[in-house]
Short mmCIF file of C-alpha atoms and ligand atoms in Angstrom, two decimals:
data_model
loop_
_atom_site.label_atom_id
_atom_site.label_comp_id
_atom_site.label_asym_id
_atom_site.label_seq_id
_atom_site.Cartn_x
_atom_site.Cartn_y
_atom_site.Cartn_z
CA MET D 1 0.15 0.22 0.04
CA HIS D 2 1.02 3.63 -0.20
CA LYS D 3 1.62 6.17 1.92
CA LYS D 4 1.67 5.46 5.99
CA PHE D 5 0.00 8.60 6.81
CA PRO D 6 -2.98 9.36 4.56
CA LEU D 7 -2.66 13.13 4.60
CA GLN D 8 -5.30 13.67 1.79
CA LEU D 9 -8.30 12.60 4.83
CA THR D 10 -7.15 14.98 6.63
CA ARG D 11 -9.37 17.45 4.80
CA THR D 12 -12.13 16.28 6.80
CA SER D 13 -13.15 18.29 9.77
CA LEU D 14 -10.10 17.32 12.45
CA THR D 15 -12.40 17.35 15.43
CA ILE D 16 -15.53 14.68 13.95
CA LEU D 17 -12.65 12.71 13.00
CA ALA D 18 -10.98 12.58 16.56
CA LEU D 19 -14.50 11.54 18.18
CA LEU D 20 -15.08 8.85 15.15
CA TRP D 21 -11.74 7.26 16.18
CA PHE D 22 -12.58 7.10 20.41
CA ALA D 23 -16.20 5.12 19.01
CA ILE D 24 -14.40 2.25 17.51
CA PRO D 25 -14.57 -0.86 19.80
CA ALA D 26 -11.87 -2.83 20.72
CA LEU D 27 -11.65 -6.32 18.09
CA SER D 28 -10.58 -8.82 20.57
CA ALA D 29 -13.43 -12.19 21.58
CA GLU D 30 -13.71 -12.04 25.68
CA GLY D 31 -11.59 -14.66 27.27
CA ASN D 32 -8.95 -14.68 24.62
CA GLN D 33 -7.33 -11.25 25.08
CA PRO D 34 -4.02 -10.10 24.56
CA PRO D 35 -1.92 -8.19 27.17
CA ALA D 36 -3.05 -5.01 27.80
CA ARG D 37 -2.41 -1.35 26.42
CA LYS D 38 -1.46 1.06 29.02
CA TYR D 39 -1.18 4.27 26.80
CA SER D 40 -2.77 5.67 23.65
CA ASN D 41 -0.75 6.67 20.43
CA ILE D 42 -1.43 10.02 21.56
CA GLU D 43 0.07 8.96 24.83
CA ARG D 44 3.11 7.32 23.53
CA LEU D 45 4.04 10.27 21.27
CA ALA D 46 4.96 12.32 24.15
CA LEU D 47 8.62 13.20 24.89
CA PRO D 48 8.38 11.99 28.33
CA ARG D 49 6.86 8.72 27.16
CA LEU D 50 9.41 8.11 24.03
CA LYS D 51 12.13 8.44 27.18
CA ALA D 52 11.02 6.16 29.08
CA VAL D 53 10.39 3.39 26.69
CA GLN D 54 13.87 3.73 25.72
CA GLU D 55 15.69 3.49 29.15
CA ASP D 56 13.87 0.36 29.16
CA VAL D 57 15.14 -0.49 25.89
CA LEU D 58 18.61 -0.28 26.92
CA LYS D 59 18.07 -1.89 29.87
CA LEU D 60 16.42 -5.19 28.01
CA ARG D 61 19.52 -4.46 25.32
CA SER D 62 21.99 -5.25 28.05
CA GLN D 63 20.78 -8.29 30.12
CA ARG D 64 20.50 -9.65 26.59
CA THR D 65 21.81 -13.18 26.49
CA LYS D 66 23.64 -14.66 23.14
CA ILE D 67 21.42 -18.72 22.17
CA ALA D 68 23.60 -20.94 20.41
CA PRO D 69 22.60 -21.25 16.65
CA MET D 70 20.33 -24.46 16.25
CA PRO D 71 22.45 -27.44 14.38
CA GLY D 72 22.93 -26.24 10.78
CA LEU D 73 19.98 -23.19 10.69
CA ASN D 74 21.44 -19.48 11.10
CA ASP D 75 18.95 -16.86 11.90
CA TYR D 76 18.47 -14.43 8.97
CA ARG D 77 16.64 -11.35 9.39
CA CYS D 78 14.93 -10.73 6.20
CA ILE D 79 12.77 -7.55 5.08
CA LEU D 80 9.55 -8.50 3.16
CA HIS D 81 7.06 -6.04 1.60
CA ALA D 82 9.96 -3.16 0.63
CA HIS D 83 9.78 -0.28 -1.86
CA ALA D 84 12.18 1.29 -4.01
CA GLU D 85 12.54 3.33 -7.08
CA ASP D 86 9.37 1.79 -7.83
CA SER D 87 6.62 4.46 -7.69
CA THR D 88 5.96 8.37 -7.89
CA HIS D 89 4.81 7.56 -4.20
CA THR D 90 8.31 6.40 -3.13
CA GLY D 91 11.28 8.25 -1.66
CA GLY D 92 13.83 5.99 -1.30
CA THR D 93 16.11 4.38 -3.95
CA LEU D 94 17.79 0.63 -3.74
CA PRO D 95 21.63 1.89 -2.77
CA GLU D 96 19.95 3.81 -0.06
CA MET D 97 18.29 0.68 0.65
CA LEU D 98 21.60 -1.37 0.76
CA ALA D 99 23.57 1.02 2.93
CA ASP D 100 20.63 0.71 5.24
CA ALA D 101 20.45 -2.95 5.44
CA LYS D 102 24.13 -3.13 6.06
CA LYS D 103 23.74 -0.56 9.14
CA ALA D 104 20.30 -2.50 10.57
CA GLY D 105 22.06 -5.91 10.22
CA ILE D 106 19.79 -6.93 7.75
CA ASN D 107 20.79 -10.16 5.54
CA ALA D 108 17.91 -10.16 2.53
CA ILE D 109 15.67 -7.98 1.43
CA LEU D 110 12.32 -9.30 -0.51
CA LEU D 111 11.08 -6.51 -2.95
CA THR D 112 7.69 -5.69 -3.81
CA ASP D 113 8.44 -3.34 -6.47
CA HIS D 114 4.39 -1.48 -7.90
CA PHE D 115 3.77 -3.03 -10.90
CA ARG D 116 4.12 -0.81 -14.19
CA PRO D 117 3.09 -2.01 -16.94
CA PRO D 118 4.79 -2.86 -19.13
CA ARG D 119 7.65 -3.18 -17.04
CA ASP D 120 8.82 -6.34 -15.52
CA PHE D 121 9.47 -6.60 -11.76
CA ILE D 122 11.84 -9.04 -12.28
CA ASP D 123 13.67 -7.96 -15.15
CA GLY D 124 16.50 -5.47 -14.69
CA ARG D 125 16.25 -5.39 -10.34
CA TRP D 126 18.56 -6.35 -7.77
CA ARG D 127 18.77 -10.30 -7.54
CA GLY D 128 21.22 -12.33 -5.52
CA ASN D 129 24.37 -11.03 -3.19
CA LYS D 130 25.10 -7.60 -3.35
CA GLU D 131 27.72 -6.21 -0.55
CA GLY D 132 26.93 -9.39 1.73
CA VAL D 133 22.95 -8.46 1.67
CA LEU D 134 20.58 -10.97 -0.91
CA PHE D 135 17.84 -9.17 -2.84
CA VAL D 136 15.14 -11.13 -4.57
CA PRO D 137 12.61 -9.25 -6.40
CA GLY D 138 8.83 -9.68 -6.20
CA SER D 139 5.66 -7.33 -6.89
CA GLU D 140 2.62 -6.18 -4.61
CA ILE D 141 -0.41 -6.43 -6.92
CA ARG D 142 -3.91 -7.78 -6.81
CA GLY D 143 -4.05 -7.96 -2.85
CA CYS D 144 -0.74 -9.86 -2.82
CA LEU D 145 3.11 -10.00 -2.42
CA LEU D 146 4.52 -12.45 -5.63
CA TYR D 147 8.16 -13.98 -5.33
CA PRO D 148 7.53 -16.07 -8.53
CA GLU D 149 11.16 -17.83 -9.43
CA ALA D 150 10.93 -16.21 -13.42
CA SER D 151 8.97 -13.60 -14.96
CA VAL D 152 5.10 -14.11 -14.74
CA LEU D 153 4.13 -10.73 -16.77
CA GLY D 154 2.10 -12.53 -18.84
CA LYS D 155 -0.11 -13.51 -15.80
CA MET D 156 -0.75 -10.10 -14.10
CA GLU D 157 -3.90 -9.38 -15.39
CA ALA D 158 -5.01 -13.27 -15.49
CA PRO D 159 -7.47 -15.02 -13.33
CA PHE D 160 -6.45 -15.20 -9.61
CA PRO D 161 -6.47 -18.53 -9.81
CA GLU D 162 -3.95 -18.87 -12.91
CA LEU D 163 -1.99 -15.83 -11.25
CA LEU D 164 -1.27 -18.00 -8.25
CA LYS D 165 -0.83 -20.90 -10.45
CA ALA D 166 2.35 -19.59 -12.32
CA VAL D 167 3.18 -17.37 -9.25
CA THR D 168 3.90 -20.77 -7.38
CA ALA D 169 5.20 -22.85 -10.00
CA GLY D 170 8.99 -24.10 -8.62
CA ASP D 171 9.87 -22.66 -4.95
CA GLY D 172 7.87 -19.36 -6.08
CA MET D 173 5.77 -17.67 -3.58
CA ILE D 174 2.83 -15.67 -2.80
CA PHE D 175 1.61 -13.94 0.56
CA LEU D 176 -2.08 -12.32 1.08
CA SER D 177 -1.32 -8.75 1.78
CA HIS D 178 -2.68 -5.62 3.97
CA VAL D 179 -5.23 -8.42 5.12
CA GLU D 180 -7.73 -6.07 6.62
CA GLU D 181 -9.01 -5.27 3.41
CA ARG D 182 -9.31 -8.55 2.14
CA THR D 183 -10.17 -10.57 5.68
CA ASP D 184 -12.23 -13.18 3.14
CA HIS D 185 -9.97 -13.80 0.71
CA PRO D 186 -9.22 -17.45 0.25
CA MET D 187 -6.29 -18.64 1.68
CA ASP D 188 -5.99 -22.18 -0.55
CA GLY D 189 -2.80 -22.58 -2.20
CA LEU D 190 -0.79 -19.49 -0.73
CA THR D 191 2.21 -19.52 1.03
CA GLY D 192 1.59 -17.66 3.46
CA LEU D 193 -0.02 -13.85 4.57
CA GLU D 194 1.50 -11.06 6.39
CA ILE D 195 0.41 -11.33 10.32
CA TYR D 196 1.62 -7.43 10.75
CA ASN D 197 1.73 -4.66 8.81
CA ARG D 198 2.93 -1.63 9.71
CA HIS D 199 0.88 0.61 6.98
CA TRP D 200 -2.08 -0.98 9.19
CA ASP D 201 -1.15 0.62 12.26
CA ALA D 202 -0.95 4.15 10.58
CA LYS D 203 -3.81 3.90 8.60
CA LYS D 204 -6.17 2.90 11.66
CA ASP D 205 -4.94 5.71 13.58
CA MET D 206 -6.10 9.61 12.53
CA PRO D 207 -5.21 11.17 15.15
CA SER D 208 -1.59 10.64 15.54
CA LEU D 209 -1.79 11.86 11.88
CA ILE D 210 -3.31 15.09 12.89
CA ALA D 211 -1.26 15.26 16.05
CA VAL D 212 1.71 15.37 14.17
CA ALA D 213 0.41 17.89 11.49
CA MET D 214 -0.23 20.09 14.27
CA LYS D 215 3.27 19.45 15.68
CA LEU D 216 4.30 20.72 12.32
CA THR D 217 2.73 23.65 12.47
CA ASP D 218 4.23 25.24 15.50
CA PRO D 219 7.16 26.01 16.50
CA LYS D 220 7.54 25.33 19.86
CA GLN D 221 5.71 21.70 18.78
CA LEU D 222 8.16 21.26 15.93
CA ALA D 223 10.85 21.45 17.90
CA GLU D 224 9.85 19.01 20.12
CA LEU D 225 8.84 16.62 17.32
CA GLU D 226 12.24 17.29 16.04
CA GLU D 227 13.81 16.02 19.38
CA ALA D 228 11.87 13.40 19.54
CA VAL D 229 13.18 12.01 16.09
CA LYS D 230 16.46 12.56 17.35
CA LEU D 231 16.51 11.09 20.49
CA TYR D 232 14.26 8.55 20.12
CA PRO D 233 13.96 7.95 16.39
CA ASP D 234 12.89 3.76 17.24
CA GLU D 235 10.65 4.55 19.65
CA LEU D 236 9.06 6.94 17.97
CA LEU D 237 8.85 4.83 14.77
CA ALA D 238 7.00 2.12 17.23
CA PHE D 239 4.72 4.22 18.84
CA GLN D 240 1.70 2.84 16.65
CA CYS D 241 2.66 -0.21 17.09
CA ASP D 242 -0.63 -2.16 18.16
CA TYR D 243 -1.13 -6.38 18.66
CA PRO D 244 -2.31 -6.78 15.12
CA GLN D 245 -5.82 -8.99 15.99
CA VAL D 246 -7.31 -8.54 12.26
CA TYR D 247 -4.13 -10.62 11.12
CA VAL D 248 -3.63 -12.78 13.45
CA ASP D 249 -7.39 -13.78 13.04
CA LYS D 250 -6.94 -14.55 9.73
CA TRP D 251 -3.85 -16.35 10.23
CA ASP D 252 -5.25 -18.39 13.12
CA ASP D 253 -8.01 -19.10 10.88
CA GLY D 254 -6.49 -20.44 8.08
CA THR D 255 -4.00 -22.58 9.77
CA LYS D 256 -7.10 -24.67 11.07
CA LYS D 257 -7.10 -26.15 7.35
CA PHE D 258 -3.43 -25.03 5.65
CA ARG D 259 -0.07 -24.58 6.45
CA LEU D 260 0.82 -20.94 5.90
CA THR D 261 3.51 -18.68 6.91
CA GLY D 262 3.58 -15.84 8.92
CA ILE D 263 5.51 -13.02 7.86
CA ALA D 264 6.24 -9.13 8.84
CA ALA D 265 5.54 -6.13 6.24
CA ASN D 266 7.25 -3.29 6.56
CA ASP D 267 6.08 -2.29 4.02
CA CYS D 268 8.94 0.84 3.30
CA HIS D 269 9.09 2.95 0.89
CA HIS D 270 11.54 6.01 2.75
CA ASN D 271 8.10 8.37 1.63
CA GLN D 272 7.31 9.68 5.44
CA VAL D 273 9.53 12.48 5.37
CA PHE D 274 7.23 15.70 5.92
CA ILE D 275 7.96 19.04 4.56
CA VAL D 276 6.24 22.39 5.91
CA LYS D 277 6.72 24.78 2.50
CA MET D 278 6.13 28.71 2.90
CA VAL D 279 3.68 30.26 0.41
CA ASP D 280 3.32 33.43 2.42
CA GLU D 281 3.55 35.31 5.63
CA GLU D 282 0.60 33.42 7.17
CA THR D 283 0.03 30.27 4.72
CA VAL D 284 2.34 27.18 4.43
CA LEU D 285 1.84 23.87 2.55
CA LEU D 286 2.11 20.46 4.49
CA GLY D 287 2.89 17.43 2.95
CA THR D 288 6.05 14.75 2.23
CA ILE D 289 8.65 15.09 -0.11
CA VAL D 290 6.79 12.71 -2.82
CA ASP D 291 4.01 15.01 -2.61
CA LYS D 292 3.41 17.46 -5.90
CA ASP D 293 2.92 21.13 -4.59
CA ASP D 294 -0.81 20.41 -5.75
CA GLY D 295 -1.12 17.50 -3.36
CA LEU D 296 0.27 19.51 -0.20
CA ARG D 297 -2.28 20.99 2.20
CA LYS D 298 -2.72 24.11 2.49
CA ILE D 299 -2.37 25.59 6.31
CA THR D 300 -2.97 29.42 7.29
CA ALA D 301 -2.34 31.06 10.62
CA ALA D 302 -5.75 31.43 11.44
CA LEU D 303 -5.71 27.77 11.98
CA ARG D 304 -2.14 27.86 13.48
CA PRO D 305 -1.09 31.38 14.65
CA GLY D 306 2.36 29.85 15.22
CA ILE D 307 2.91 29.66 11.60
CA LYS D 308 3.77 33.37 11.41
CA GLU D 309 6.05 32.96 13.50
CA MET D 310 7.68 29.94 11.20
CA THR D 311 7.40 32.06 8.29
CA LYS D 312 9.42 34.95 9.94
CA GLY D 313 12.57 36.18 7.55
CA HIS D 314 12.12 33.60 5.09
CA LYS D 315 10.76 33.63 1.26
CA PRO D 316 7.76 32.07 -0.17
CA GLY D 317 8.64 28.52 -1.66
CA ASP D 318 11.17 28.07 1.45
CA ILE D 319 11.18 25.03 2.96
CA LEU D 320 10.32 25.72 6.75
CA ALA D 321 10.85 22.28 8.20
CA LYS D 322 12.03 18.59 7.03
CA VAL D 323 11.24 15.66 9.49
CA ASP D 324 12.44 12.15 8.28
CA MET D 325 10.39 9.78 10.20
CA ASP D 326 10.97 6.74 8.13
CA PRO D 327 14.44 5.89 6.98
CA TYR D 328 14.86 2.48 5.97
CA GLN D 329 17.47 1.96 8.52
CA ARG D 330 15.02 2.91 11.07
CA SER D 331 11.86 0.36 9.37
CA PHE D 332 14.09 -2.60 8.94
CA TRP D 333 15.41 -2.07 12.60
CA ASN D 334 12.34 -1.79 13.82
CA THR D 335 10.57 -5.30 12.38
CA SER D 336 12.11 -8.26 10.32
CA THR D 337 10.97 -11.78 9.46
CA HIS D 338 13.68 -14.48 10.96
CA VAL D 339 14.18 -16.94 8.82
CA LEU D 340 15.97 -20.21 9.98
CA ALA D 341 18.08 -21.44 6.88
CA PRO D 342 21.29 -23.48 6.79
CA LYS D 343 22.85 -21.11 3.61
CA LEU D 344 22.06 -17.31 3.06
CA ASP D 345 21.04 -17.43 -1.04
CA GLU D 346 17.70 -17.32 -2.70
CA PRO D 347 16.57 -21.12 -3.13
CA THR D 348 17.32 -21.74 0.36
CA ILE D 349 15.36 -18.84 1.86
CA ARG D 350 12.74 -19.63 -0.60
CA THR D 351 13.01 -22.99 1.13
CA ALA D 352 12.79 -21.68 4.99
CA LEU D 353 10.37 -19.42 4.20
CA LYS D 354 7.96 -21.78 2.75
CA ALA D 355 8.58 -24.47 5.55
CA GLY D 356 7.48 -21.74 7.86
CA HIS D 357 10.84 -22.17 9.39
CA ALA D 358 10.49 -18.10 10.84
CA TYR D 359 9.65 -16.00 12.97
CA VAL D 360 8.01 -12.17 12.99
CA ALA D 361 9.96 -10.10 15.70
CA PHE D 362 9.94 -6.00 16.61
CA ASP D 363 14.13 -6.12 17.24
CA TRP D 364 13.91 -3.01 18.05
CA MET D 365 12.88 -3.24 21.74
CA CYS D 366 15.83 -6.07 21.69
CA GLU D 367 17.32 -7.96 19.13
CA ALA D 368 15.33 -11.43 18.92
CA THR D 369 17.95 -13.78 16.73
CA GLY D 370 18.53 -16.83 18.41
CA PHE D 371 14.91 -17.68 19.86
CA ARG D 372 14.03 -21.09 19.25
CA TYR D 373 10.55 -22.71 19.63
CA GLU D 374 10.55 -26.37 18.70
CA ALA D 375 9.06 -29.82 20.08
CA THR D 376 10.31 -32.49 21.34
CA GLY D 377 9.86 -36.00 22.53
CA THR D 378 9.97 -38.31 25.23
CA ASP D 379 13.76 -38.69 25.25
CA GLY D 380 14.30 -35.05 25.19
CA LYS D 381 15.31 -34.79 21.54
CA SER D 382 14.16 -32.16 19.01
CA VAL D 383 11.15 -33.53 16.33
CA GLY D 384 10.54 -30.20 14.85
CA ILE D 385 10.91 -26.54 14.63
CA MET D 386 8.67 -23.72 13.76
CA GLY D 387 6.43 -24.04 10.61
CA ASP D 388 6.93 -28.57 10.97
CA GLU D 389 4.12 -30.59 10.74
CA LEU D 390 4.03 -33.17 13.34
CA LYS D 391 1.71 -36.33 14.49
CA TYR D 392 0.68 -36.48 17.79
CA VAL D 393 2.42 -38.72 20.28
CA ASP D 394 1.97 -39.12 23.66
CA GLY D 395 4.87 -37.08 25.74
CA LEU D 396 5.05 -34.33 23.41
CA LYS D 397 6.49 -31.31 24.50
CA LEU D 398 6.98 -27.68 22.99
CA SER D 399 9.46 -25.44 24.27
CA ALA D 400 11.21 -22.17 23.22
CA GLN D 401 14.51 -20.48 24.49
CA PHE D 402 14.87 -16.55 24.18
CA PRO D 403 17.59 -14.08 24.76
CA ILE D 404 16.00 -12.67 27.30
CA ALA D 405 12.97 -13.21 29.99
CA CYS D 406 9.64 -12.29 28.31
CA GLN D 407 6.22 -12.92 28.98
CA THR D 408 4.67 -15.63 26.63
CA ARG D 409 1.38 -16.70 25.37
CA LEU D 410 0.62 -20.41 23.84
CA LEU D 411 -2.27 -20.71 21.36
CA ARG D 412 -3.70 -23.45 20.59
CA ASN D 413 -6.26 -22.78 17.00
CA GLY D 414 -6.06 -19.31 17.84
CA VAL D 415 -7.30 -19.58 21.60
CA GLN D 416 -4.96 -19.04 24.16
CA VAL D 417 -4.16 -21.89 26.36
CA ALA D 418 -1.01 -21.12 28.30
CA GLU D 419 0.94 -18.39 29.39
CA THR D 420 4.48 -17.61 31.13
CA SER D 421 6.07 -14.80 32.63
CA GLY D 422 9.76 -13.60 33.33
CA LYS D 423 10.95 -16.79 32.36
CA ASP D 424 13.75 -17.28 29.02
CA ARG D 425 12.82 -21.18 28.64
CA VAL D 426 9.21 -22.17 28.13
CA GLU D 427 7.97 -25.45 28.17
CA PHE D 428 4.53 -26.70 27.36
CA PRO D 429 3.04 -30.55 27.41
CA VAL D 430 0.95 -31.10 24.40
CA LYS D 431 -2.17 -33.12 25.75
CA GLU D 432 -3.80 -32.98 22.09
CA PRO D 433 -3.50 -32.14 18.45
CA GLY D 434 -3.84 -28.32 17.12
CA VAL D 435 -1.80 -25.52 16.15
CA TYR D 436 -0.07 -24.70 18.54
CA ARG D 437 2.24 -20.52 17.96
CA LEU D 438 3.59 -18.52 20.19
CA GLU D 439 3.83 -15.22 20.99
CA ALA D 440 6.41 -13.59 23.09
CA TRP D 441 5.79 -10.01 24.85
CA LEU D 442 8.25 -7.74 26.44
CA THR D 443 7.37 -4.72 29.17
CA VAL D 444 8.69 -1.29 27.96
CA ASP D 445 7.59 2.07 30.61
CA GLY D 446 5.29 -0.16 32.08
CA GLU D 447 3.46 -1.78 29.37
CA PRO D 448 3.45 -5.05 27.75
CA ARG D 449 4.50 -4.62 24.00
CA PRO D 450 4.25 -7.60 21.14
CA TRP D 451 7.87 -8.94 20.69
CA ILE D 452 7.90 -12.06 18.69
CA PHE D 453 4.86 -14.37 16.70
CA ALA D 454 6.73 -17.37 15.77
CA ASN D 455 5.27 -19.64 13.14
CA PRO D 456 2.98 -22.83 14.60
CA ILE D 457 4.03 -25.80 15.32
CA TYR D 458 1.18 -28.29 13.61
CA VAL D 459 0.20 -31.13 15.51
CA ARG D 460 -2.08 -33.57 13.67
ZN1 ZN H 1 3.49 -1.37 -0.33
ZN1 ZN H 2 3.21 2.03 -2.23
#
């Protein structure tokens, strides 16, 4: 999808939107609730909250231990759903992406170009190892992320089953994307789905967009926003992160019938670079670097009196403020899909993703690398890892190990069946078949935040 902050929507009355927002009910089914939030997004945006979050994050990172990798498997941090040089609303480039991937410790980027016919999204795109980072071409179209092995150009507009067949030929993969827009999409034949999308957090949070717009048009509040970006960049990017209920509901429903790999969607474009441009002493234009002038929003001093102070000493056309919210490095560090694979090349990563040997982590709080989730038999030996399908036997156990003590939830067929807290190793006996997935949570600033979503172990 496109912009994390859909500015065009702000043309509607601010007050009505804010009121509407507070009228939206909670989504979770009763009795199966994830840990409750303590603060609203607006509260999380405040400097003292961001500071408190960072203090806890630094503590967590200092307590982190290194876990030995599972025999023959490495933990590769991969980015799926990423855009560069693929549309007029994309701000970032491929060389920028590569440089930022190296800074954020990313091993692979699976691109998702917006389809620009007649251009093929595979031809001429980066593919293979670039300075240690693996690139895999792909496309976002028809509500899915497509990663075919070879061109499917002739099938892009074919009936969906035909496209699906072409994409998944050989080791091709297809993931359902922006799940909130297509909760009834059939899952038959899909490799998996996004279980988190950064864009959804932003899209459903109009009050924060309005708050950011207000900050950008007042000198004192702008200085605070600039301070937040400078001092607490990762905490700021994560302030909207919510439990992705609508995504995991679709996942839990789908895995009752199919094996579906859950992945994280960064949906990064590096386009959330806000600018304030002077029109005259009492008027500015507000938008992002990818907006044309006629797409920017005009704001006057009648609404935001601070504008007069901002324009002082400037001339029409001057950029009065520029705030970069989403460089790739920050987005990559925020969340990634960890893929457990013997080596870093395209066929091996495809095999691991298709097998569900992967988990989603919000590494900005504490890097999850090394996390293990596996099944053990009566002799204590591992009989399978996340993504695997096993036969139910007496004495089967599920065990997990984390680089830091955390809170966990074990879900069977989407229903919480066990929880733990304050432990870095957990073990659960398996009493009946089912689809068992594990979530881990960390507490920062007194508030539990989702940290790890492991792919399920399917006990049949
Ligand atoms: Zn996208
Ligand atoms: Zn886009």
